[in-house]
Amino acid sequence: MWLLWLLLTLVIIKIFNKLTTGKCSSGNIMTGKVVIVTGASRGLGYETALDLARRGAKVIVACRDDTRGKQAVETIINKTNNKFVRYIKLDLSSLKSVREFVNEFTSKEAKLDVLINNAGTICTKTEDGIMRDMQVNHFGPFLLTILLTPILKKSSPSRVVIVSSALHKLGYVPENWSNTESYFQAYANSKLCNILFSNELARRLEGSGVVVNSLNPGQVNTSLYRSSTLLEKMRSLVLYTFFKSPEEGAQTSIYLAVADECDDVSGRYYEDCKESCMSHKAKDKDLAAKLWSMSEKFVKLSPEEVI
Ligand SMILES: NC(=O)c1ccc[n+]([C@@H]2O[C@H](COP(=O)([O-])OP(=O)(O)OC[C@H]3O[C@@H](n4cnc5c(N)ncnc54)[C@H](OP(=O)(O)O)[C@@H]3O)[C@@H](O)[C@H]2O)c1
């Protein structure tokens, strides 16, 4: 009998979650728009790229693995009949790879309408045992966005969308980037940096026609959790019940990329396709400015690249 009650409870929770999940209701067509989606080989990035390809955009699938990247492109083309979807290699854990990506992109494309900084990792280490999260989740996207800012400005009105997380509320900005934090803390810190970066970039680009916003996709059943030993223990039924599907999780990224009402909105934080509250720390302008100058040094920007 208790099993029946448990199943009924899970079904009710699932229905409740479905009904309360935000959905992008914009029917806007993106034909002629050029969009980059990082981490589009799977999860939220893949669903975002698929939706934007369905709307007719030229979509650049930017990810680190040739096989998974090309496979994603093939599947998206087959599903949407949009031939303007292609892969460019981007490994955010390598600053050299970020620069090579930008060179390849700008040598082939004359404009960029939307940059979606979606790729992320949680609880992973490099082969040298260094925590990867801050570089993949913040420094790599920071360099990518700064190097693409000239083409975003040239293409204005244009948009930058940065995928953060509710866990930013537990983050702080470390004084140095050494390997002393727990996996979980490193992830939370990187997600706080996403919002601080988004807000500071929005301030610096005010009046340029480039809008910048960040978001929390909610809890989504993706492979992000694959390398977290704690979370690996959660059973698929629980994930299915309590978490959004990747398609549901991608809605706020899609909304910020396409909806008319986001045309002039910048420096805000969204959840379920609605503006939401970022933490007190995420609003701190001094902290954002400090992170910005630390990041410029870390990624070794040249004087002419500084914005
Ligand atoms: N899932 C959630 O509940 C949740 C909640 C809050 C925030 N988020 C955020 O949502 C974003 C997407 O996560 P997801 O849930 O879709 O995770 P996912 O399914 O694991 O997808 C992550 C994507 O990022 C790519 N990636 C990882 N390391 C990379 C690197 N070094 N260079 C380039 N790309 C790299 C992955 O490529 P490979 O295929 O090569 O691994 C994959 O395409 C992340 O920023 C995450 O922090 C997710």
mmCIF file of C-alpha atoms and ligand atoms in Angstrom:
data_model
loop_
_atom_site.group_PDB
_atom_site.id
_atom_site.type_symbol
_atom_site.label_atom_id
_atom_site.label_comp_id
_atom_site.label_asym_id
_atom_site.label_seq_id
_atom_site.Cartn_x
_atom_site.Cartn_y
_atom_site.Cartn_z
ATOM 1 C CA MET A 1 0.000 0.000 0.000
ATOM 2 C CA TRP A 2 2.810 2.437 0.933
ATOM 3 C CA LEU A 3 4.336 1.855 -2.494
ATOM 4 C CA LEU A 4 1.120 2.978 -4.139
ATOM 5 C CA TRP A 5 1.078 6.138 -2.011
ATOM 6 C CA LEU A 6 4.717 6.806 -2.858
ATOM 7 C CA LEU A 7 4.042 6.435 -6.577
ATOM 8 C CA LEU A 8 0.970 8.664 -6.350
ATOM 9 C CA THR A 9 2.978 11.321 -4.501
ATOM 10 C CA LEU A 10 5.712 11.204 -7.149
ATOM 11 C CA VAL A 11 3.127 11.540 -9.937
ATOM 12 C CA ILE A 12 1.548 14.564 -8.196
ATOM 13 C CA ILE A 13 4.965 16.192 -7.736
ATOM 14 C CA LYS A 14 5.781 15.565 -11.400
ATOM 15 C CA ILE A 15 2.483 17.122 -12.538
ATOM 16 C CA PHE A 16 3.032 20.100 -10.209
ATOM 17 C CA ASN A 17 6.549 20.598 -11.606
ATOM 18 C CA LYS A 18 5.283 20.419 -15.201
ATOM 19 C CA LEU A 19 2.601 23.026 -14.507
ATOM 20 C CA THR A 20 4.938 25.457 -12.733
ATOM 21 C CA THR A 21 7.868 25.233 -15.160
ATOM 22 C CA GLY A 22 8.296 28.391 -17.259
ATOM 23 C CA LYS A 23 7.931 27.977 -21.003
ATOM 24 C CA CYS A 24 9.159 30.355 -23.689
ATOM 25 C CA SER A 25 5.991 31.332 -25.501
ATOM 26 C CA SER A 26 7.680 33.516 -28.121
ATOM 27 C CA GLY A 27 7.099 32.313 -31.669
ATOM 28 C CA ASN A 28 9.875 34.537 -33.027
ATOM 29 C CA ILE A 29 11.667 33.315 -36.121
ATOM 30 C CA MET A 30 15.485 33.559 -36.118
ATOM 31 C CA THR A 31 16.168 33.242 -39.856
ATOM 32 C CA GLY A 32 19.269 35.231 -40.762
ATOM 33 C CA LYS A 33 20.467 35.367 -37.122
ATOM 34 C CA VAL A 34 23.816 33.867 -36.141
ATOM 35 C CA VAL A 35 23.938 32.176 -32.738
ATOM 36 C CA ILE A 36 26.721 30.455 -30.787
ATOM 37 C CA VAL A 37 25.694 27.903 -28.162
ATOM 38 C CA THR A 38 28.555 26.574 -26.041
ATOM 39 C CA GLY A 39 28.234 23.028 -24.707
ATOM 40 C CA ALA A 40 25.613 22.142 -27.310
ATOM 41 C CA SER A 41 26.684 18.505 -27.554
ATOM 42 C CA ARG A 42 24.150 17.487 -24.900
ATOM 43 C CA GLY A 43 21.859 18.589 -22.090
ATOM 44 C CA LEU A 44 20.554 22.152 -21.969
ATOM 45 C CA GLY A 45 22.904 23.391 -24.692
ATOM 46 C CA TYR A 46 21.743 20.758 -27.151
ATOM 47 C CA GLU A 47 18.063 21.556 -26.494
ATOM 48 C CA THR A 48 18.744 25.288 -26.835
ATOM 49 C CA ALA A 49 20.591 24.785 -30.150
ATOM 50 C CA LEU A 50 17.812 22.505 -31.421
ATOM 51 C CA ASP A 51 15.114 25.080 -30.652
ATOM 52 C CA LEU A 52 17.041 27.944 -32.228
ATOM 53 C CA ALA A 53 17.754 25.832 -35.343
ATOM 54 C CA ARG A 54 14.008 25.108 -35.570
ATOM 55 C CA ARG A 55 13.464 28.867 -35.607
ATOM 56 C CA GLY A 56 15.804 29.114 -38.607
ATOM 57 C CA ALA A 57 18.942 30.524 -36.957
ATOM 58 C CA LYS A 58 22.436 29.711 -38.163
ATOM 59 C CA VAL A 59 23.658 27.828 -35.097
ATOM 60 C CA ILE A 60 27.273 27.219 -34.156
ATOM 61 C CA VAL A 61 27.568 24.169 -31.915
ATOM 62 C CA ALA A 62 30.633 25.023 -29.826
ATOM 63 C CA CYS A 63 31.976 22.080 -27.857
ATOM 64 C CA ARG A 64 35.162 20.286 -26.991
ATOM 65 C CA ASP A 65 34.692 16.815 -28.465
ATOM 66 C CA ASP A 66 34.731 16.423 -32.286
ATOM 67 C CA THR A 67 32.652 13.245 -32.321
ATOM 68 C CA ARG A 68 29.940 14.478 -29.928
ATOM 69 C CA GLY A 69 29.891 17.917 -31.585
ATOM 70 C CA LYS A 70 29.482 16.558 -35.119
ATOM 71 C CA GLN A 71 26.897 14.028 -33.916
ATOM 72 C CA ALA A 72 24.855 16.850 -32.333
ATOM 73 C CA VAL A 73 25.019 18.852 -35.589
ATOM 74 C CA GLU A 74 23.879 15.857 -37.623
ATOM 75 C CA THR A 75 20.954 15.150 -35.288
ATOM 76 C CA ILE A 76 19.859 18.806 -35.214
ATOM 77 C CA ILE A 77 20.001 19.056 -39.032
ATOM 78 C CA ASN A 78 17.990 15.825 -39.377
ATOM 79 C CA LYS A 79 15.368 16.999 -36.897
ATOM 80 C CA THR A 80 14.991 20.573 -38.170
ATOM 81 C CA ASN A 81 15.995 20.462 -41.860
ATOM 82 C CA ASN A 82 18.057 23.563 -41.103
ATOM 83 C CA LYS A 83 21.327 23.118 -42.999
ATOM 84 C CA PHE A 84 22.921 26.146 -41.336
ATOM 85 C CA VAL A 85 24.091 24.317 -38.247
ATOM 86 C CA ARG A 86 27.768 23.610 -37.831
ATOM 87 C CA TYR A 87 30.375 22.597 -35.329
ATOM 88 C CA ILE A 88 33.439 24.545 -34.243
ATOM 89 C CA LYS A 89 35.720 23.036 -31.621
ATOM 90 C CA LEU A 90 35.861 24.907 -28.312
ATOM 91 C CA ASP A 91 37.517 23.592 -25.170
ATOM 92 C CA LEU A 92 36.859 26.124 -22.436
ATOM 93 C CA SER A 93 39.504 24.569 -20.209
ATOM 94 C CA SER A 94 42.147 25.860 -22.656
ATOM 95 C CA LEU A 95 42.630 29.590 -23.282
ATOM 96 C CA LYS A 96 44.446 28.669 -26.523
ATOM 97 C CA SER A 97 41.382 26.740 -27.705
ATOM 98 C CA VAL A 98 39.124 29.718 -26.902
ATOM 99 C CA ARG A 99 41.324 31.984 -29.054
ATOM 100 C CA GLU A 100 41.407 29.436 -31.903
ATOM 101 C CA PHE A 101 37.605 29.182 -31.762
ATOM 102 C CA VAL A 102 37.198 32.963 -32.024
ATOM 103 C CA ASN A 103 39.663 33.132 -34.930
ATOM 104 C CA GLU A 104 37.826 30.408 -36.821
ATOM 105 C CA PHE A 105 34.392 31.904 -36.094
ATOM 106 C CA THR A 106 35.306 35.464 -37.094
ATOM 107 C CA SER A 107 37.114 34.271 -40.242
ATOM 108 C CA LYS A 108 33.880 32.654 -41.468
ATOM 109 C CA GLU A 109 31.036 34.740 -40.034
ATOM 110 C CA ALA A 110 30.445 38.447 -40.539
ATOM 111 C CA LYS A 111 28.104 38.842 -37.553
ATOM 112 C CA LEU A 112 26.973 37.386 -34.229
ATOM 113 C CA ASP A 113 23.453 38.035 -32.945
ATOM 114 C CA VAL A 114 23.372 35.839 -29.837
ATOM 115 C CA LEU A 115 26.114 34.262 -27.723
ATOM 116 C CA ILE A 116 24.843 31.664 -25.247
ATOM 117 C CA ASN A 117 27.457 30.805 -22.617
ATOM 118 C CA ASN A 118 25.900 27.523 -21.555
ATOM 119 C CA ALA A 119 28.739 24.983 -21.250
ATOM 120 C CA GLY A 120 29.582 24.007 -17.713
ATOM 121 C CA THR A 121 31.061 21.343 -15.569
ATOM 122 C CA ILE A 122 30.618 20.315 -11.959
ATOM 123 C CA CYS A 123 32.954 18.477 -9.649
ATOM 124 C CA THR A 124 35.652 17.652 -12.165
ATOM 125 C CA LYS A 125 39.430 17.777 -11.978
ATOM 126 C CA THR A 126 42.019 18.056 -14.727
ATOM 127 C CA GLU A 127 44.401 15.139 -15.283
ATOM 128 C CA ASP A 128 46.796 17.030 -13.016
ATOM 129 C CA GLY A 129 44.296 17.002 -10.168
ATOM 130 C CA ILE A 130 43.364 20.689 -10.447
ATOM 131 C CA MET A 131 39.748 21.757 -10.017
ATOM 132 C CA ARG A 132 38.388 22.485 -13.496
ATOM 133 C CA ASP A 133 35.138 24.279 -12.662
ATOM 134 C CA MET A 134 36.397 27.860 -12.434
ATOM 135 C CA GLN A 135 38.207 27.748 -15.771
ATOM 136 C CA VAL A 136 35.467 25.982 -17.745
ATOM 137 C CA ASN A 137 32.595 27.851 -16.091
ATOM 138 C CA HIS A 138 34.062 31.335 -15.710
ATOM 139 C CA PHE A 139 37.524 32.132 -17.137
ATOM 140 C CA GLY A 140 36.970 30.357 -20.493
ATOM 141 C CA PRO A 141 33.547 32.023 -21.073
ATOM 142 C CA PHE A 142 34.997 35.374 -19.867
ATOM 143 C CA LEU A 143 37.749 35.269 -22.512
ATOM 144 C CA LEU A 144 35.348 33.997 -25.184
ATOM 145 C CA THR A 145 32.866 36.803 -24.550
ATOM 146 C CA ILE A 146 35.486 39.562 -24.411
ATOM 147 C CA LEU A 147 37.050 38.400 -27.692
ATOM 148 C CA LEU A 148 33.591 38.254 -29.331
ATOM 149 C CA THR A 149 32.485 41.657 -28.012
ATOM 150 C CA PRO A 150 33.681 43.601 -31.109
ATOM 151 C CA ILE A 151 31.574 41.430 -33.443
ATOM 152 C CA LEU A 152 28.601 41.539 -31.030
ATOM 153 C CA LYS A 153 28.794 45.340 -31.015
ATOM 154 C CA LYS A 154 29.098 45.445 -34.794
ATOM 155 C CA SER A 155 25.993 43.205 -35.066
ATOM 156 C CA SER A 156 23.871 45.108 -32.521
ATOM 157 C CA PRO A 157 21.148 44.761 -31.444
ATOM 158 C CA SER A 158 22.650 41.543 -30.082
ATOM 159 C CA ARG A 159 22.486 39.474 -26.914
ATOM 160 C CA VAL A 160 24.689 37.562 -24.483
ATOM 161 C CA VAL A 161 23.039 34.890 -22.336
ATOM 162 C CA ILE A 162 24.954 33.395 -19.395
ATOM 163 C CA VAL A 163 23.775 30.178 -17.739
ATOM 164 C CA SER A 164 24.376 30.323 -13.983
ATOM 165 C CA SER A 165 22.672 28.395 -11.169
ATOM 166 C CA ALA A 166 20.743 28.897 -7.928
ATOM 167 C CA LEU A 167 23.883 27.541 -6.251
ATOM 168 C CA HIS A 168 25.530 30.931 -6.905
ATOM 169 C CA LYS A 169 23.904 31.877 -3.580
ATOM 170 C CA LEU A 170 26.442 29.671 -1.771
ATOM 171 C CA GLY A 171 29.435 30.978 -3.703
ATOM 172 C CA TYR A 172 32.170 33.503 -2.975
ATOM 173 C CA VAL A 173 35.024 34.957 -5.008
ATOM 174 C CA PRO A 174 38.267 33.350 -3.806
ATOM 175 C CA GLU A 175 41.405 35.455 -3.429
ATOM 176 C CA ASN A 176 43.389 32.862 -5.362
ATOM 177 C CA TRP A 177 42.373 29.992 -7.607
ATOM 178 C CA SER A 178 44.292 27.204 -5.874
ATOM 179 C CA ASN A 179 42.988 23.694 -5.389
ATOM 180 C CA THR A 180 41.865 24.071 -1.773
ATOM 181 C CA GLU A 181 38.104 24.075 -2.108
ATOM 182 C CA SER A 182 35.608 21.239 -2.104
ATOM 183 C CA TYR A 183 34.152 20.241 -5.474
ATOM 184 C CA PHE A 184 30.814 21.705 -4.506
ATOM 185 C CA GLN A 185 32.265 25.036 -3.353
ATOM 186 C CA ALA A 186 34.302 25.414 -6.558
ATOM 187 C CA TYR A 187 31.115 24.982 -8.603
ATOM 188 C CA ALA A 188 29.091 27.437 -6.480
ATOM 189 C CA ASN A 189 31.915 30.000 -6.736
ATOM 190 C CA SER A 190 32.058 29.663 -10.516
ATOM 191 C CA LYS A 191 28.286 30.195 -10.754
ATOM 192 C CA LEU A 192 28.499 33.365 -8.620
ATOM 193 C CA CYS A 193 31.254 34.564 -10.974
ATOM 194 C CA ASN A 194 28.862 33.991 -13.929
ATOM 195 C CA ILE A 195 26.388 36.526 -12.534
ATOM 196 C CA LEU A 196 29.001 39.040 -11.391
ATOM 197 C CA PHE A 197 30.518 38.867 -14.887
ATOM 198 C CA SER A 198 27.113 39.202 -16.559
ATOM 199 C CA ASN A 199 26.226 42.279 -14.485
ATOM 200 C CA GLU A 200 29.585 43.988 -15.010
ATOM 201 C CA LEU A 201 29.529 43.263 -18.751
ATOM 202 C CA ALA A 202 25.998 44.690 -18.963
ATOM 203 C CA ARG A 203 27.245 47.895 -17.271
ATOM 204 C CA ARG A 204 30.274 48.175 -19.573
ATOM 205 C CA LEU A 205 28.157 47.605 -22.698
ATOM 206 C CA GLU A 206 25.359 49.970 -21.732
ATOM 207 C CA GLY A 207 24.254 51.957 -24.771
ATOM 208 C CA SER A 208 26.105 49.667 -27.212
ATOM 209 C CA GLY A 209 23.019 47.711 -28.280
ATOM 210 C CA VAL A 210 24.398 44.514 -26.717
ATOM 211 C CA VAL A 211 22.274 43.228 -23.828
ATOM 212 C CA VAL A 212 23.603 40.732 -21.277
ATOM 213 C CA ASN A 213 21.546 38.598 -18.884
ATOM 214 C CA SER A 214 22.087 35.552 -16.675
ATOM 215 C CA LEU A 215 19.775 32.754 -15.615
ATOM 216 C CA ASN A 216 19.166 29.736 -13.462
ATOM 217 C CA PRO A 217 17.724 26.832 -15.493
ATOM 218 C CA GLY A 218 16.467 25.083 -12.336
ATOM 219 C CA GLN A 219 17.227 21.499 -11.411
ATOM 220 C CA VAL A 220 17.513 19.618 -14.695
ATOM 221 C CA ASN A 221 18.020 15.922 -15.301
ATOM 222 C CA THR A 222 21.192 16.107 -17.427
ATOM 223 C CA SER A 223 24.573 14.419 -17.450
ATOM 224 C CA LEU A 224 25.987 17.346 -15.455
ATOM 225 C CA TYR A 225 25.621 15.128 -12.431
ATOM 226 C CA ARG A 226 27.500 12.204 -13.924
ATOM 227 C CA SER A 227 30.804 12.840 -12.187
ATOM 228 C CA SER A 228 29.492 13.862 -8.794
ATOM 229 C CA THR A 229 29.793 10.866 -6.524
ATOM 230 C CA LEU A 230 27.208 12.211 -4.098
ATOM 231 C CA LEU A 231 24.622 12.953 -6.742
ATOM 232 C CA GLU A 232 25.352 9.781 -8.723
ATOM 233 C CA LYS A 233 23.630 7.899 -5.952
ATOM 234 C CA MET A 234 20.296 9.497 -6.738
ATOM 235 C CA ARG A 235 18.028 7.125 -8.575
ATOM 236 C CA SER A 236 16.695 7.922 -12.032
ATOM 237 C CA LEU A 237 13.081 7.884 -10.814
ATOM 238 C CA VAL A 238 13.883 10.594 -8.289
ATOM 239 C CA LEU A 239 15.709 12.631 -10.936
ATOM 240 C CA TYR A 240 12.826 12.192 -13.332
ATOM 241 C CA THR A 241 10.277 13.211 -10.708
ATOM 242 C CA PHE A 242 11.925 16.208 -9.139
ATOM 243 C CA PHE A 243 14.042 17.577 -11.976
ATOM 244 C CA LYS A 244 13.065 19.246 -15.226
ATOM 245 C CA SER A 245 13.694 17.547 -18.563
ATOM 246 C CA PRO A 246 16.539 19.149 -20.610
ATOM 247 C CA GLU A 247 13.929 20.640 -22.959
ATOM 248 C CA GLU A 248 12.140 22.273 -20.014
ATOM 249 C CA GLY A 249 15.439 23.429 -18.523
ATOM 250 C CA ALA A 250 16.445 25.150 -21.778
ATOM 251 C CA GLN A 251 13.347 27.396 -21.858
ATOM 252 C CA THR A 252 14.834 30.386 -20.037
ATOM 253 C CA SER A 253 17.966 30.404 -22.253
ATOM 254 C CA ILE A 254 15.720 30.317 -25.334
ATOM 255 C CA TYR A 255 13.499 33.061 -23.888
ATOM 256 C CA LEU A 256 16.457 35.387 -23.271
ATOM 257 C CA ALA A 257 17.772 34.679 -26.783
ATOM 258 C CA VAL A 258 14.544 35.268 -28.730
ATOM 259 C CA ALA A 259 11.753 37.049 -26.812
ATOM 260 C CA ASP A 260 10.869 40.613 -27.871
ATOM 261 C CA GLU A 261 10.440 41.743 -24.272
ATOM 262 C CA CYS A 262 14.159 41.045 -23.645
ATOM 263 C CA ASP A 263 15.275 43.448 -26.393
ATOM 264 C CA ASP A 264 16.239 46.235 -23.995
ATOM 265 C CA VAL A 265 16.708 44.320 -20.747
ATOM 266 C CA SER A 266 20.277 43.996 -19.466
ATOM 267 C CA GLY A 267 22.075 43.031 -16.249
ATOM 268 C CA ARG A 268 19.155 40.964 -14.938
ATOM 269 C CA TYR A 269 18.813 37.387 -13.646
ATOM 270 C CA TYR A 270 16.026 35.020 -14.747
ATOM 271 C CA GLU A 271 14.353 31.752 -13.751
ATOM 272 C CA ASP A 272 11.436 30.048 -15.479
ATOM 273 C CA CYS A 273 11.301 32.814 -18.122
ATOM 274 C CA LYS A 274 10.736 35.488 -15.456
ATOM 275 C CA GLU A 275 13.045 37.923 -13.731
ATOM 276 C CA SER A 276 14.239 36.514 -10.414
ATOM 277 C CA CYS A 277 16.283 37.533 -7.376
ATOM 278 C CA MET A 278 20.031 37.114 -7.472
ATOM 279 C CA SER A 279 21.925 36.943 -4.189
ATOM 280 C CA HIS A 280 23.081 40.072 -2.394
ATOM 281 C CA LYS A 281 26.688 39.168 -3.228
ATOM 282 C CA ALA A 282 25.880 38.823 -6.934
ATOM 283 C CA LYS A 283 24.685 42.466 -6.947
ATOM 284 C CA ASP A 284 27.946 43.772 -5.437
ATOM 285 C CA LYS A 285 29.443 46.174 -8.018
ATOM 286 C CA ASP A 286 32.835 46.406 -6.279
ATOM 287 C CA LEU A 287 33.132 42.628 -6.185
ATOM 288 C CA ALA A 288 32.190 42.440 -9.885
ATOM 289 C CA ALA A 289 34.839 45.018 -10.764
ATOM 290 C CA LYS A 290 37.429 43.142 -8.691
ATOM 291 C CA LEU A 291 36.549 39.831 -10.374
ATOM 292 C CA TRP A 292 36.787 41.543 -13.758
ATOM 293 C CA SER A 293 40.344 42.740 -13.207
ATOM 294 C CA MET A 294 41.399 39.382 -11.707
ATOM 295 C CA SER A 295 39.900 37.654 -14.765
ATOM 296 C CA GLU A 296 41.625 39.995 -17.232
ATOM 297 C CA LYS A 297 44.954 39.066 -15.636
ATOM 298 C CA PHE A 298 44.182 35.336 -15.515
ATOM 299 C CA VAL A 299 43.257 35.125 -19.217
ATOM 300 C CA LYS A 300 46.138 37.480 -20.160
ATOM 301 C CA LEU A 301 44.163 40.012 -22.201
ATOM 302 C CA SER A 302 46.337 42.297 -24.321
ATOM 303 C CA PRO A 303 45.757 46.091 -23.902
ATOM 304 C CA GLU A 304 43.861 46.315 -27.219
ATOM 305 C CA GLU A 305 41.489 43.501 -26.160
ATOM 306 C CA VAL A 306 40.431 45.175 -22.919
ATOM 307 C CA ILE A 307 36.895 46.593 -22.962
HETATM 308 N N1 LIG B 1 21.492 20.434 -14.909
HETATM 309 C C1 LIG B 1 21.168 21.254 -13.921
HETATM 310 O O1 LIG B 1 20.376 20.910 -13.011
HETATM 311 C C2 LIG B 1 21.736 22.636 -13.871
HETATM 312 C C3 LIG B 1 21.350 23.476 -12.805
HETATM 313 C C4 LIG B 1 21.865 24.764 -12.743
HETATM 314 C C5 LIG B 1 22.751 25.204 -13.723
HETATM 315 N N2 LIG B 1 23.124 24.366 -14.738
HETATM 316 C C6 LIG B 1 24.059 24.889 -15.736
HETATM 317 O O2 LIG B 1 23.571 24.598 -17.037
HETATM 318 C C7 LIG B 1 24.669 24.519 -17.958
HETATM 319 C C8 LIG B 1 24.511 23.280 -18.828
HETATM 320 O O3 LIG B 1 24.603 22.124 -18.015
HETATM 321 P P1 LIG B 1 23.870 20.746 -18.368
HETATM 322 O O4 LIG B 1 23.030 20.417 -17.188
HETATM 323 O O5 LIG B 1 23.280 20.785 -19.712
HETATM 324 O O6 LIG B 1 25.125 19.762 -18.318
HETATM 325 P P2 LIG B 1 25.655 18.621 -19.333
HETATM 326 O O7 LIG B 1 24.530 17.805 -19.841
HETATM 327 O O8 LIG B 1 26.764 17.943 -18.617
HETATM 328 O O9 LIG B 1 26.231 19.481 -20.537
HETATM 329 C C9 LIG B 1 27.366 20.291 -20.331
HETATM 330 C C10 LIG B 1 27.894 20.725 -21.675
HETATM 331 O O10 LIG B 1 29.084 21.483 -21.434
HETATM 332 C C11 LIG B 1 30.118 20.926 -22.228
HETATM 333 N N3 LIG B 1 31.442 21.091 -21.652
HETATM 334 C C12 LIG B 1 31.934 20.543 -20.507
HETATM 335 N N4 LIG B 1 33.228 20.864 -20.356
HETATM 336 C C13 LIG B 1 33.548 21.644 -21.438
HETATM 337 C C14 LIG B 1 34.738 22.267 -21.871
HETATM 338 N N5 LIG B 1 35.898 22.142 -21.199
HETATM 339 N N6 LIG B 1 34.713 22.987 -23.023
HETATM 340 C C15 LIG B 1 33.581 23.097 -23.752
HETATM 341 N N7 LIG B 1 32.419 22.504 -23.404
HETATM 342 C C16 LIG B 1 32.417 21.778 -22.259
HETATM 343 C C17 LIG B 1 29.775 19.448 -22.328
HETATM 344 O O11 LIG B 1 30.498 18.862 -23.408
HETATM 345 P P3 LIG B 1 30.847 17.260 -23.444
HETATM 346 O O12 LIG B 1 29.707 16.639 -24.182
HETATM 347 O O13 LIG B 1 32.134 17.213 -24.198
HETATM 348 O O14 LIG B 1 30.986 16.795 -22.022
HETATM 349 C C18 LIG B 1 28.285 19.539 -22.556
HETATM 350 O O15 LIG B 1 27.997 19.848 -23.896
HETATM 351 C C19 LIG B 1 25.929 24.546 -17.102
HETATM 352 O O16 LIG B 1 26.484 25.840 -17.131
HETATM 353 C C20 LIG B 1 25.431 24.246 -15.700
HETATM 354 O O17 LIG B 1 26.252 24.796 -14.701
HETATM 355 C C21 LIG B 1 22.628 23.109 -14.833
#
